[in-house]
Amino acid sequence: MPILQKTTTAYKLWRSFLPHIPRLSRYTLGAKIDTLFAEIVELILQAGYSSRDRKIETVNRASIKFDALKFFLQVAWEMKVLDNKKYAQLSMLLAEIGRMLGGWLKDLKKETPPNLIRGE
């Protein structure tokens, strides 16, 4: 799955940055970002194996966590925990992942009858 590979690549890049983050932020904001990355990878993997009716819910949850990840990375950048170069590297990957995730969700909603989307 290309989205899983791309997300794993972004996570590995993040993990290479993590040891260089100041200790105070590494165990708070850094740990939060790390957890979100791991949860997103797990949700994408689960979605790949889910039945069609569960897939839309799982991809939607991944999308919500992805938005939280982008928010916390921006906070890290604003607090100078991440420098401009590292933030730009991650942002480029995350923009591509966001397009892939959004496209996947859009395709699933297009293929799924409206009553299954609302959970009826």
PDB file of C-alpha atoms in Angstrom:
ATOM      1  CA  MET A   1       0.000   0.000   0.000  1.00  0.00           C
ATOM      2  CA  PRO A   2       1.644   3.263  -1.105  1.00  0.00           C
ATOM      3  CA  ILE A   3       0.078   5.320   1.702  1.00  0.00           C
ATOM      4  CA  LEU A   4       1.429   2.907   4.308  1.00  0.00           C
ATOM      5  CA  GLN A   5       4.920   3.097   2.799  1.00  0.00           C
ATOM      6  CA  LYS A   6       4.812   6.893   2.647  1.00  0.00           C
ATOM      7  CA  THR A   7       3.559   7.166   6.237  1.00  0.00           C
ATOM      8  CA  THR A   8       6.237   4.759   7.443  1.00  0.00           C
ATOM      9  CA  THR A   9       8.870   6.849   5.648  1.00  0.00           C
ATOM     10  CA  ALA A  10       7.603   9.995   7.398  1.00  0.00           C
ATOM     11  CA  TYR A  11       7.611   8.178  10.745  1.00  0.00           C
ATOM     12  CA  LYS A  12      11.206   7.021  10.235  1.00  0.00           C
ATOM     13  CA  LEU A  13      12.204  10.592   9.393  1.00  0.00           C
ATOM     14  CA  TRP A  14      10.479  11.816  12.569  1.00  0.00           C
ATOM     15  CA  ARG A  15      12.267   9.129  14.613  1.00  0.00           C
ATOM     16  CA  SER A  16      15.616  10.384  13.269  1.00  0.00           C
ATOM     17  CA  PHE A  17      14.734  13.891  14.527  1.00  0.00           C
ATOM     18  CA  LEU A  18      13.446  12.802  17.949  1.00  0.00           C
ATOM     19  CA  PRO A  19      16.817  12.274  19.716  1.00  0.00           C
ATOM     20  CA  HIS A  20      17.851  15.837  18.775  1.00  0.00           C
ATOM     21  CA  ILE A  21      14.796  17.466  20.345  1.00  0.00           C
ATOM     22  CA  PRO A  22      15.452  19.182  23.686  1.00  0.00           C
ATOM     23  CA  ARG A  23      14.771  16.838  26.599  1.00  0.00           C
ATOM     24  CA  LEU A  24      11.928  18.926  28.048  1.00  0.00           C
ATOM     25  CA  SER A  25       9.977  18.703  24.782  1.00  0.00           C
ATOM     26  CA  ARG A  26      11.120  15.209  23.793  1.00  0.00           C
ATOM     27  CA  TYR A  27       9.155  13.492  26.543  1.00  0.00           C
ATOM     28  CA  THR A  28       6.033  15.626  26.202  1.00  0.00           C
ATOM     29  CA  LEU A  29       5.351  17.063  22.763  1.00  0.00           C
ATOM     30  CA  GLY A  30       7.790  14.674  21.082  1.00  0.00           C
ATOM     31  CA  ALA A  31       6.163  11.661  22.718  1.00  0.00           C
ATOM     32  CA  LYS A  32       2.696  12.883  21.667  1.00  0.00           C
ATOM     33  CA  ILE A  33       3.803  13.255  18.044  1.00  0.00           C
ATOM     34  CA  ASP A  34       5.500   9.856  18.140  1.00  0.00           C
ATOM     35  CA  THR A  35       2.335   8.216  19.493  1.00  0.00           C
ATOM     36  CA  LEU A  36       0.171   9.859  16.827  1.00  0.00           C
ATOM     37  CA  PHE A  37       2.494   8.636  14.068  1.00  0.00           C
ATOM     38  CA  ALA A  38       2.347   5.067  15.409  1.00  0.00           C
ATOM     39  CA  GLU A  39      -1.453   5.188  15.731  1.00  0.00           C
ATOM     40  CA  ILE A  40      -1.856   6.484  12.170  1.00  0.00           C
ATOM     41  CA  VAL A  41       0.370   3.725  10.784  1.00  0.00           C
ATOM     42  CA  GLU A  42      -1.664   1.177  12.751  1.00  0.00           C
ATOM     43  CA  LEU A  43      -5.014   2.566  11.527  1.00  0.00           C
ATOM     44  CA  ILE A  44      -3.875   2.565   7.892  1.00  0.00           C
ATOM     45  CA  LEU A  45      -2.740  -1.033   8.282  1.00  0.00           C
ATOM     46  CA  GLN A  46      -6.074  -1.980   9.900  1.00  0.00           C
ATOM     47  CA  ALA A  47      -8.019  -0.236   7.135  1.00  0.00           C
ATOM     48  CA  GLY A  48      -6.185  -2.275   4.524  1.00  0.00           C
ATOM     49  CA  TYR A  49      -7.504  -5.467   6.113  1.00  0.00           C
ATOM     50  CA  SER A  50     -10.956  -4.213   7.121  1.00  0.00           C
ATOM     51  CA  SER A  51     -14.241  -5.062   5.474  1.00  0.00           C
ATOM     52  CA  ARG A  52     -15.726  -2.323   3.327  1.00  0.00           C
ATOM     53  CA  ASP A  53     -18.206  -1.128   5.968  1.00  0.00           C
ATOM     54  CA  ARG A  54     -15.474  -0.880   8.659  1.00  0.00           C
ATOM     55  CA  LYS A  55     -12.897   0.607   6.293  1.00  0.00           C
ATOM     56  CA  ILE A  56     -14.569   4.009   6.015  1.00  0.00           C
ATOM     57  CA  GLU A  57     -14.704   4.363   9.811  1.00  0.00           C
ATOM     58  CA  THR A  58     -11.052   3.343  10.192  1.00  0.00           C
ATOM     59  CA  VAL A  59      -9.793   5.669   7.450  1.00  0.00           C
ATOM     60  CA  ASN A  60     -11.829   8.508   8.967  1.00  0.00           C
ATOM     61  CA  ARG A  61     -10.209   7.879  12.378  1.00  0.00           C
ATOM     62  CA  ALA A  62      -6.780   7.896  10.703  1.00  0.00           C
ATOM     63  CA  SER A  63      -7.659  11.207   9.053  1.00  0.00           C
ATOM     64  CA  ILE A  64      -8.631  12.781  12.380  1.00  0.00           C
ATOM     65  CA  LYS A  65      -5.402  11.599  14.019  1.00  0.00           C
ATOM     66  CA  PHE A  66      -3.486  12.850  10.981  1.00  0.00           C
ATOM     67  CA  ASP A  67      -4.944  16.346  11.463  1.00  0.00           C
ATOM     68  CA  ALA A  68      -3.901  16.226  15.135  1.00  0.00           C
ATOM     69  CA  LEU A  69      -0.397  15.150  14.083  1.00  0.00           C
ATOM     70  CA  LYS A  70      -0.063  18.109  11.718  1.00  0.00           C
ATOM     71  CA  PHE A  71      -1.268  20.447  14.480  1.00  0.00           C
ATOM     72  CA  PHE A  72       1.257  19.174  17.042  1.00  0.00           C
ATOM     73  CA  LEU A  73       4.088  19.295  14.499  1.00  0.00           C
ATOM     74  CA  GLN A  74       3.199  22.913  13.780  1.00  0.00           C
ATOM     75  CA  VAL A  75       3.242  23.652  17.518  1.00  0.00           C
ATOM     76  CA  ALA A  76       6.678  21.996  17.740  1.00  0.00           C
ATOM     77  CA  TRP A  77       7.913  24.195  14.896  1.00  0.00           C
ATOM     78  CA  GLU A  78       6.433  27.359  16.432  1.00  0.00           C
ATOM     79  CA  MET A  79       8.137  26.526  19.746  1.00  0.00           C
ATOM     80  CA  LYS A  80      11.449  26.060  17.852  1.00  0.00           C
ATOM     81  CA  VAL A  81      11.541  22.388  18.872  1.00  0.00           C
ATOM     82  CA  LEU A  82      11.847  21.593  15.151  1.00  0.00           C
ATOM     83  CA  ASP A  83      13.945  23.837  12.930  1.00  0.00           C
ATOM     84  CA  ASN A  84      12.685  25.093   9.566  1.00  0.00           C
ATOM     85  CA  LYS A  85      14.520  22.460   7.514  1.00  0.00           C
ATOM     86  CA  LYS A  86      13.209  19.501   9.527  1.00  0.00           C
ATOM     87  CA  TYR A  87       9.696  20.921   9.586  1.00  0.00           C
ATOM     88  CA  ALA A  88       9.789  21.469   5.812  1.00  0.00           C
ATOM     89  CA  GLN A  89      10.978  17.893   5.208  1.00  0.00           C
ATOM     90  CA  LEU A  90       8.148  16.466   7.292  1.00  0.00           C
ATOM     91  CA  SER A  91       5.585  18.888   5.857  1.00  0.00           C
ATOM     92  CA  MET A  92       6.307  17.824   2.287  1.00  0.00           C
ATOM     93  CA  LEU A  93       5.764  14.161   3.152  1.00  0.00           C
ATOM     94  CA  LEU A  94       2.684  14.929   5.238  1.00  0.00           C
ATOM     95  CA  ALA A  95       1.121  16.978   2.434  1.00  0.00           C
ATOM     96  CA  GLU A  96       1.405  13.994   0.113  1.00  0.00           C
ATOM     97  CA  ILE A  97       0.066  11.600   2.769  1.00  0.00           C
ATOM     98  CA  GLY A  98      -2.838  13.973   3.408  1.00  0.00           C
ATOM     99  CA  ARG A  99      -3.771  13.962  -0.275  1.00  0.00           C
ATOM    100  CA  MET A 100      -3.596  10.162  -0.351  1.00  0.00           C
ATOM    101  CA  LEU A 101      -5.659   9.799   2.818  1.00  0.00           C
ATOM    102  CA  GLY A 102      -8.246  12.329   1.624  1.00  0.00           C
ATOM    103  CA  GLY A 103      -8.506  10.626  -1.760  1.00  0.00           C
ATOM    104  CA  TRP A 104      -8.933   7.220  -0.131  1.00  0.00           C
ATOM    105  CA  LEU A 105     -11.700   8.529   2.112  1.00  0.00           C
ATOM    106  CA  LYS A 106     -13.410  10.247  -0.824  1.00  0.00           C
ATOM    107  CA  ASP A 107     -13.304   7.045  -2.897  1.00  0.00           C
ATOM    108  CA  LEU A 108     -14.700   4.999  -0.018  1.00  0.00           C
ATOM    109  CA  LYS A 109     -17.567   7.429   0.508  1.00  0.00           C
ATOM    110  CA  LYS A 110     -18.303   7.410  -3.216  1.00  0.00           C
ATOM    111  CA  GLU A 111     -18.472   3.598  -3.277  1.00  0.00           C
ATOM    112  CA  THR A 112     -20.444   3.216  -0.031  1.00  0.00           C
ATOM    113  CA  PRO A 113     -24.232   3.679   0.171  1.00  0.00           C
ATOM    114  CA  PRO A 114     -25.201   6.755   2.271  1.00  0.00           C
ATOM    115  CA  ASN A 115     -26.859   4.703   5.051  1.00  0.00           C
ATOM    116  CA  LEU A 116     -23.554   2.884   5.756  1.00  0.00           C
ATOM    117  CA  ILE A 117     -21.626   6.157   5.971  1.00  0.00           C
ATOM    118  CA  ARG A 118     -23.925   7.468   8.725  1.00  0.00           C
ATOM    119  CA  GLY A 119     -23.863   4.133  10.513  1.00  0.00           C
ATOM    120  CA  GLU A 120     -27.565   3.358  10.074  1.00  0.00           C
TER     121      GLU A 120
END
